[in-house]
Amino acid sequence: MTTHLVSLWDFNKSELQAYIDRALVLKKEAGDGVRHQQLAGKTIGMIFEKPSTRTRVSFESAMYNLGGQVIYLSSKDTQLSRNEPLKDMARVMSRYVDALVVRTFGQPIVDELAAYATVPVINALTDLFHPCQILSDIMTVREVKDKPLEELHIVWIGDGNNMANTWIQAAAKLGFKLTLACPEGYEPDNDILKRAQAEATKPITVMRDPREAIRDADVVNCDVWSSMGQEAEAEERLGIFQPYQVNGTLLAGGKPDLTVLHCLPAHRDEEITDEVLEGPQCVAWDQAENKMHIHMSILEKHMLG
Ligand code: CP
Ligand code: NVA
């Protein structure tokens, strides 16, 4: 059966842990110089309707590292830009490639491609979710913290966006405490929050005050204040989100070993100060590297079954 990765809702705890366990092995093997060929002769098609540095290059590297090949298509290069139906695109692409990696706007676009594709469809970011990113972020947390994930308090500060929604899903599935500090009107998706709270074994809480949120946190996450597609709101958001900047003053109210995550790209001195991003508590560069290892793990799992 074709298994897609469109949303973390579709996976249980052990399946999510397995992506990370395998990525940690692949990372170690990469360091030891082990070469892989298990996807030789296979091709992924990458349909990207939004820009990307990390996700694009790390998926391409991941596929090449497994011996496979990549066809990258920006939206303007395909007939999607001239309104070819998604269901037609999905069926045609399935005849040419062995998996599709898709970055787009609405989650229904990925869901519809997955409904019609006969090859695995992997969500490389939508307005609602960024599942592959959260898997590499949790892999990074596992590397830097010596406590099990279930004993950690993870905090999100800023916009209740695609990353926040996916952290909420992960908290429910993997069983860790999650607190989100967001301005009024910029909370995460309420249906996702309610479903996650109903399934969770640890508290998932949305609050206003970032200082209160990070007081006993082990990990704090930040992300841009305006996501791709929200450029018209960027100026208004600058003012609204100012109290949510992750800076030295905020970190001073947290634990000394608080770890700072940023999925990148970062807007220095907006959501995070240069001092914090470049400082010893921030592991953004490891997160970026881990995207490649987690993408190898995902491609292997979905393309080899
Ligand atoms: N973190 C992330 O998804 O970065 P890109 O937009 O560069 O892919
Ligand atoms: N929330 C951001 C994440 C970028 C990786 C966006 O959607 O633009």
Short mmCIF file of C-alpha atoms and ligand atoms in Angstrom, two decimals:
data_model
loop_
_atom_site.label_atom_id
_atom_site.label_comp_id
_atom_site.label_asym_id
_atom_site.label_seq_id
_atom_site.Cartn_x
_atom_site.Cartn_y
_atom_site.Cartn_z
CA MET A 1 0.00 0.00 0.00
CA THR A 2 1.20 3.52 -0.78
CA THR A 3 1.88 5.40 2.41
CA HIS A 4 2.00 9.15 2.26
CA LEU A 5 3.48 11.61 4.73
CA VAL A 6 1.03 14.48 4.53
CA SER A 7 0.37 14.99 8.25
CA LEU A 8 1.68 13.61 11.55
CA TRP A 9 -1.92 12.63 12.42
CA ASP A 10 -1.43 9.53 10.28
CA PHE A 11 1.38 8.07 12.42
CA ASN A 12 1.68 6.59 15.88
CA LYS A 13 4.41 7.17 18.43
CA SER A 14 6.60 4.23 17.45
CA GLU A 15 6.38 5.10 13.74
CA LEU A 16 7.46 8.68 14.43
CA GLN A 17 10.27 7.50 16.68
CA ALA A 18 11.39 5.07 13.96
CA TYR A 19 11.99 7.92 11.47
CA ILE A 20 14.26 9.57 14.03
CA ASP A 21 16.02 6.38 15.16
CA ARG A 22 16.88 5.55 11.57
CA ALA A 23 18.01 9.14 10.82
CA LEU A 24 20.40 8.99 13.80
CA VAL A 25 21.90 5.77 12.39
CA LEU A 26 22.19 7.30 8.91
CA LYS A 27 23.89 10.37 10.38
CA LYS A 28 26.41 8.21 12.20
CA GLU A 29 27.01 6.17 9.04
CA ALA A 30 27.51 9.38 7.02
CA GLY A 31 30.20 10.39 9.52
CA ASP A 32 31.82 6.96 9.10
CA GLY A 33 31.86 7.33 5.32
CA VAL A 34 29.23 4.64 4.61
CA ARG A 35 27.74 4.98 1.11
CA HIS A 36 24.18 3.92 0.30
CA GLN A 37 22.54 2.74 -2.92
CA GLN A 38 19.14 1.45 -1.75
CA LEU A 39 17.19 3.91 -3.92
CA ALA A 40 19.33 3.40 -7.06
CA GLY A 41 17.14 3.47 -10.14
CA LYS A 42 14.39 5.40 -8.34
CA THR A 43 13.38 9.02 -8.88
CA ILE A 44 11.55 11.60 -6.79
CA GLY A 45 9.60 14.46 -8.31
CA MET A 46 9.70 17.65 -6.26
CA ILE A 47 6.81 20.07 -6.85
CA PHE A 48 7.58 23.34 -5.05
CA GLU A 49 5.13 26.24 -5.16
CA LYS A 50 7.02 28.24 -2.51
CA PRO A 51 10.73 29.05 -2.20
CA SER A 52 13.05 26.77 -0.24
CA THR A 53 16.73 26.49 0.51
CA ARG A 54 17.00 23.82 3.19
CA THR A 55 14.10 21.54 2.36
CA ARG A 56 14.83 21.46 -1.35
CA VAL A 57 18.57 20.92 -1.06
CA SER A 58 18.34 18.46 1.84
CA PHE A 59 15.73 16.33 0.00
CA GLU A 60 17.84 16.42 -3.16
CA SER A 61 21.01 15.50 -1.23
CA ALA A 62 19.12 12.81 0.68
CA MET A 63 17.93 11.22 -2.55
CA TYR A 64 21.38 11.36 -4.16
CA ASN A 65 22.92 9.96 -0.95
CA LEU A 66 20.61 6.95 -1.31
CA GLY A 67 21.65 6.42 -4.93
CA GLY A 68 18.49 7.89 -6.47
CA GLN A 69 17.64 10.77 -8.78
CA VAL A 70 15.60 13.97 -8.49
CA ILE A 71 13.41 16.00 -10.82
CA TYR A 72 12.70 19.47 -9.35
CA LEU A 73 9.70 21.40 -10.65
CA SER A 74 8.87 24.90 -9.52
CA SER A 75 5.18 25.74 -9.89
CA LYS A 76 5.75 28.00 -12.87
CA ASP A 77 7.33 25.07 -14.74
CA THR A 78 4.24 22.87 -14.62
CA GLN A 79 0.73 23.04 -15.98
CA LEU A 80 -0.47 23.52 -12.37
CA SER A 81 0.29 27.19 -13.02
CA ARG A 82 -2.34 27.02 -15.81
CA ASN A 83 -4.85 25.24 -13.58
CA GLU A 84 -4.36 21.65 -14.63
CA PRO A 85 -6.41 19.68 -12.09
CA LEU A 86 -4.43 18.27 -9.17
CA LYS A 87 -5.92 14.84 -9.69
CA ASP A 88 -4.54 14.78 -13.24
CA MET A 89 -1.11 15.99 -12.13
CA ALA A 90 -1.01 13.31 -9.40
CA ARG A 91 -1.85 10.45 -11.75
CA VAL A 92 0.50 11.59 -14.52
CA MET A 93 3.46 12.19 -12.20
CA SER A 94 2.87 8.77 -10.64
CA ARG A 95 3.64 7.23 -14.04
CA TYR A 96 7.05 8.95 -14.16
CA VAL A 97 8.46 9.05 -10.64
CA ASP A 98 8.56 6.85 -7.54
CA ALA A 99 7.57 9.50 -4.97
CA LEU A 100 6.43 13.12 -4.89
CA VAL A 101 7.74 15.73 -2.46
CA VAL A 102 5.41 18.72 -2.40
CA ARG A 103 5.69 22.24 -0.95
CA THR A 104 2.58 24.32 -1.46
CA PHE A 105 -0.02 26.62 0.09
CA GLY A 106 -3.21 24.86 1.21
CA GLN A 107 -3.06 21.50 2.96
CA PRO A 108 -5.99 20.33 0.73
CA ILE A 109 -3.60 20.53 -2.26
CA VAL A 110 -1.26 17.94 -0.73
CA ASP A 111 -4.21 15.87 0.47
CA GLU A 112 -5.72 15.80 -3.02
CA LEU A 113 -2.41 14.89 -4.66
CA ALA A 114 -2.07 12.05 -2.14
CA ALA A 115 -5.62 10.87 -2.81
CA TYR A 116 -4.90 10.41 -6.52
CA ALA A 117 -1.17 9.59 -6.60
CA THR A 118 -0.17 5.93 -6.77
CA VAL A 119 3.28 6.79 -5.36
CA PRO A 120 4.06 8.21 -1.89
CA VAL A 121 3.39 11.93 -1.44
CA ILE A 122 5.53 13.73 1.16
CA ASN A 123 4.54 17.11 2.58
CA ALA A 124 7.52 19.48 2.41
CA LEU A 125 5.48 22.34 3.98
CA THR A 126 1.97 23.70 3.60
CA ASP A 127 0.30 26.68 5.24
CA LEU A 128 -0.97 24.23 7.88
CA PHE A 129 1.88 21.77 8.54
CA HIS A 130 5.64 21.20 8.19
CA PRO A 131 5.96 17.56 9.33
CA CYS A 132 9.45 16.76 8.01
CA GLN A 133 10.87 19.84 9.76
CA ILE A 134 9.44 18.88 13.13
CA LEU A 135 10.91 15.37 12.82
CA SER A 136 14.39 16.83 12.25
CA ASP A 137 13.87 19.31 15.09
CA ILE A 138 12.92 16.50 17.49
CA MET A 139 15.93 14.51 16.28
CA THR A 140 18.07 17.53 17.22
CA VAL A 141 16.43 17.74 20.66
CA ARG A 142 17.22 14.06 21.19
CA GLU A 143 20.87 14.71 20.33
CA VAL A 144 21.34 17.63 22.71
CA LYS A 145 19.22 16.64 25.71
CA ASP A 146 20.08 13.68 27.88
CA LYS A 147 16.51 13.29 29.19
CA PRO A 148 13.79 11.39 27.29
CA LEU A 149 11.49 13.58 25.21
CA GLU A 150 8.57 12.72 27.51
CA GLU A 151 10.37 14.47 30.40
CA LEU A 152 11.07 17.68 28.51
CA HIS A 153 9.07 20.90 28.40
CA ILE A 154 9.12 22.35 24.90
CA VAL A 155 7.98 25.92 24.28
CA TRP A 156 6.91 27.72 21.12
CA ILE A 157 7.11 31.52 21.04
CA GLY A 158 5.54 33.58 18.26
CA ASP A 159 3.06 32.90 15.50
CA GLY A 160 0.62 29.99 15.73
CA ASN A 161 1.66 28.93 12.22
CA ASN A 162 2.37 25.71 10.30
CA MET A 163 5.35 24.92 12.55
CA ALA A 164 3.34 25.54 15.72
CA ASN A 165 0.49 23.33 14.48
CA THR A 166 2.93 20.51 13.74
CA TRP A 167 4.63 20.82 17.15
CA ILE A 168 1.15 20.45 18.66
CA GLN A 169 0.56 17.24 16.72
CA ALA A 170 4.00 15.94 17.74
CA ALA A 171 3.35 16.71 21.41
CA ALA A 172 0.12 14.70 21.30
CA LYS A 173 1.71 11.78 19.44
CA LEU A 174 5.05 11.62 21.27
CA GLY A 175 3.85 12.62 24.74
CA PHE A 176 5.79 15.73 25.78
CA LYS A 177 4.70 18.92 27.52
CA LEU A 178 4.23 21.80 25.06
CA THR A 179 3.47 25.44 25.83
CA LEU A 180 2.85 28.02 23.14
CA ALA A 181 3.02 31.77 23.77
CA CYS A 182 1.26 33.61 20.95
CA PRO A 183 -0.30 37.07 20.58
CA GLU A 184 -4.09 37.32 20.61
CA GLY A 185 -5.44 36.54 17.16
CA TYR A 186 -2.32 34.58 16.15
CA GLU A 187 -3.00 31.33 18.00
CA PRO A 188 -2.51 27.93 16.36
CA ASP A 189 -5.35 26.20 14.52
CA ASN A 190 -8.09 25.55 17.06
CA ASP A 191 -9.27 22.21 15.63
CA ILE A 192 -5.70 20.87 15.69
CA LEU A 193 -5.23 22.14 19.25
CA LYS A 194 -8.48 20.58 20.51
CA ARG A 195 -7.80 17.23 18.86
CA ALA A 196 -4.24 17.18 20.21
CA GLN A 197 -5.34 18.11 23.72
CA ALA A 198 -7.90 15.29 23.64
CA GLU A 199 -5.23 12.74 22.60
CA ALA A 200 -2.31 14.10 24.67
CA THR A 201 -0.77 12.52 27.76
CA LYS A 202 1.02 15.77 28.77
CA PRO A 203 -0.37 19.34 28.85
CA ILE A 204 -0.54 21.32 25.62
CA THR A 205 -1.22 24.94 26.60
CA VAL A 206 -1.58 28.21 24.71
CA MET A 207 -0.80 31.36 26.69
CA ARG A 208 0.11 34.98 26.04
CA ASP A 209 3.21 35.70 28.13
CA PRO A 210 6.51 34.42 26.66
CA ARG A 211 8.34 35.01 29.98
CA GLU A 212 5.90 32.79 31.85
CA ALA A 213 6.06 30.18 29.06
CA ILE A 214 9.84 29.73 29.15
CA ARG A 215 10.30 29.82 32.95
CA ASP A 216 10.82 26.04 33.32
CA ALA A 217 11.32 25.20 29.62
CA ASP A 218 14.03 22.87 28.32
CA VAL A 219 13.66 23.91 24.68
CA VAL A 220 12.34 27.10 23.10
CA ASN A 221 11.39 27.35 19.43
CA CYS A 222 10.98 30.37 17.25
CA ASP A 223 10.14 31.01 13.62
CA VAL A 224 9.51 33.98 11.34
CA TRP A 225 6.69 36.33 12.28
CA SER A 226 5.38 36.33 8.69
CA SER A 227 5.34 33.00 6.91
CA MET A 228 5.54 32.55 3.15
CA GLY A 229 2.33 33.90 1.65
CA GLN A 230 1.83 36.47 4.45
CA GLU A 231 4.15 39.12 3.01
CA ALA A 232 1.34 41.72 2.85
CA GLU A 233 0.90 41.48 6.65
CA ALA A 234 4.62 41.67 7.42
CA GLU A 235 4.73 45.30 8.55
CA GLU A 236 1.70 45.02 10.83
CA ARG A 237 3.07 41.81 12.32
CA LEU A 238 6.41 43.47 13.17
CA GLY A 239 4.67 45.59 15.81
CA ILE A 240 2.34 42.88 17.10
CA PHE A 241 5.09 40.31 17.59
CA GLN A 242 7.76 42.58 19.11
CA PRO A 243 7.08 41.35 22.69
CA TYR A 244 7.66 37.80 21.41
CA GLN A 245 11.26 38.33 20.32
CA VAL A 246 13.62 35.61 21.58
CA ASN A 247 16.48 37.71 22.99
CA GLY A 248 19.00 37.68 25.82
CA THR A 249 16.57 39.27 28.29
CA LEU A 250 13.96 36.57 27.65
CA LEU A 251 16.54 33.78 27.93
CA ALA A 252 17.82 35.22 31.23
CA GLY A 253 14.45 34.26 32.74
CA GLY A 254 14.84 30.63 31.63
CA LYS A 255 17.01 27.69 32.66
CA PRO A 256 20.76 28.09 31.95
CA ASP A 257 20.69 24.97 29.76
CA LEU A 258 17.64 26.08 27.74
CA THR A 259 18.13 25.00 24.11
CA VAL A 260 17.01 27.39 21.35
CA LEU A 261 15.61 26.00 18.10
CA HIS A 262 14.99 27.93 14.90
CA CYS A 263 13.96 26.07 11.74
CA LEU A 264 15.43 28.90 9.59
CA PRO A 265 15.34 31.10 7.58
CA ALA A 266 15.84 33.57 10.44
CA HIS A 267 15.11 37.27 10.42
CA ARG A 268 17.78 38.53 12.77
CA ASP A 269 16.60 41.07 15.32
CA GLU A 270 12.97 40.32 14.52
CA GLU A 271 11.88 36.95 16.01
CA ILE A 272 15.40 36.21 17.30
CA THR A 273 18.37 38.44 18.04
CA ASP A 274 21.66 37.89 16.28
CA GLU A 275 23.23 37.32 19.71
CA VAL A 276 20.88 34.40 20.49
CA LEU A 277 20.98 32.88 17.00
CA GLU A 278 24.79 32.90 17.05
CA GLY A 279 24.99 32.02 20.74
CA PRO A 280 25.85 28.72 22.45
CA GLN A 281 22.26 27.79 23.29
CA CYS A 282 21.10 27.79 19.65
CA VAL A 283 21.23 24.58 17.61
CA ALA A 284 19.74 25.92 14.35
CA TRP A 285 22.70 24.67 12.29
CA ASP A 286 22.33 21.12 13.62
CA GLN A 287 18.60 21.29 12.84
CA ALA A 288 19.46 22.29 9.28
CA GLU A 289 21.90 19.40 8.90
CA ASN A 290 19.47 16.94 10.44
CA LYS A 291 16.90 17.72 7.75
CA MET A 292 19.09 15.78 5.30
CA HIS A 293 19.37 12.74 7.58
CA ILE A 294 15.66 12.72 8.40
CA HIS A 295 14.80 13.08 4.70
CA MET A 296 16.96 10.04 3.94
CA SER A 297 15.07 8.15 6.63
CA ILE A 298 11.69 9.31 5.24
CA LEU A 299 12.54 8.49 1.62
CA GLU A 300 13.84 5.07 2.57
CA LYS A 301 10.77 4.26 4.65
CA HIS A 302 8.21 5.47 2.13
CA MET A 303 9.93 4.30 -1.04
CA LEU A 304 11.10 0.90 0.13
CA GLY A 305 8.20 0.21 2.52
N1 CP B 1 13.30 25.23 7.36
C1 CP B 1 12.92 25.21 6.07
O1 CP B 1 11.94 24.55 5.68
O2 CP B 1 13.67 26.01 5.27
P1 CP B 1 13.45 26.26 3.71
O3 CP B 1 12.23 27.14 3.56
O4 CP B 1 14.71 26.93 3.26
O5 CP B 1 13.22 24.94 3.04
N1 NVA B 2 6.51 29.27 9.04
C1 NVA B 2 7.51 29.39 7.99
C2 NVA B 2 8.40 28.21 7.98
C3 NVA B 2 9.53 28.30 7.01
C4 NVA B 2 10.39 27.07 6.98
C5 NVA B 2 6.83 29.56 6.64
O1 NVA B 2 5.84 28.86 6.37
O2 NVA B 2 7.27 30.40 5.86
#
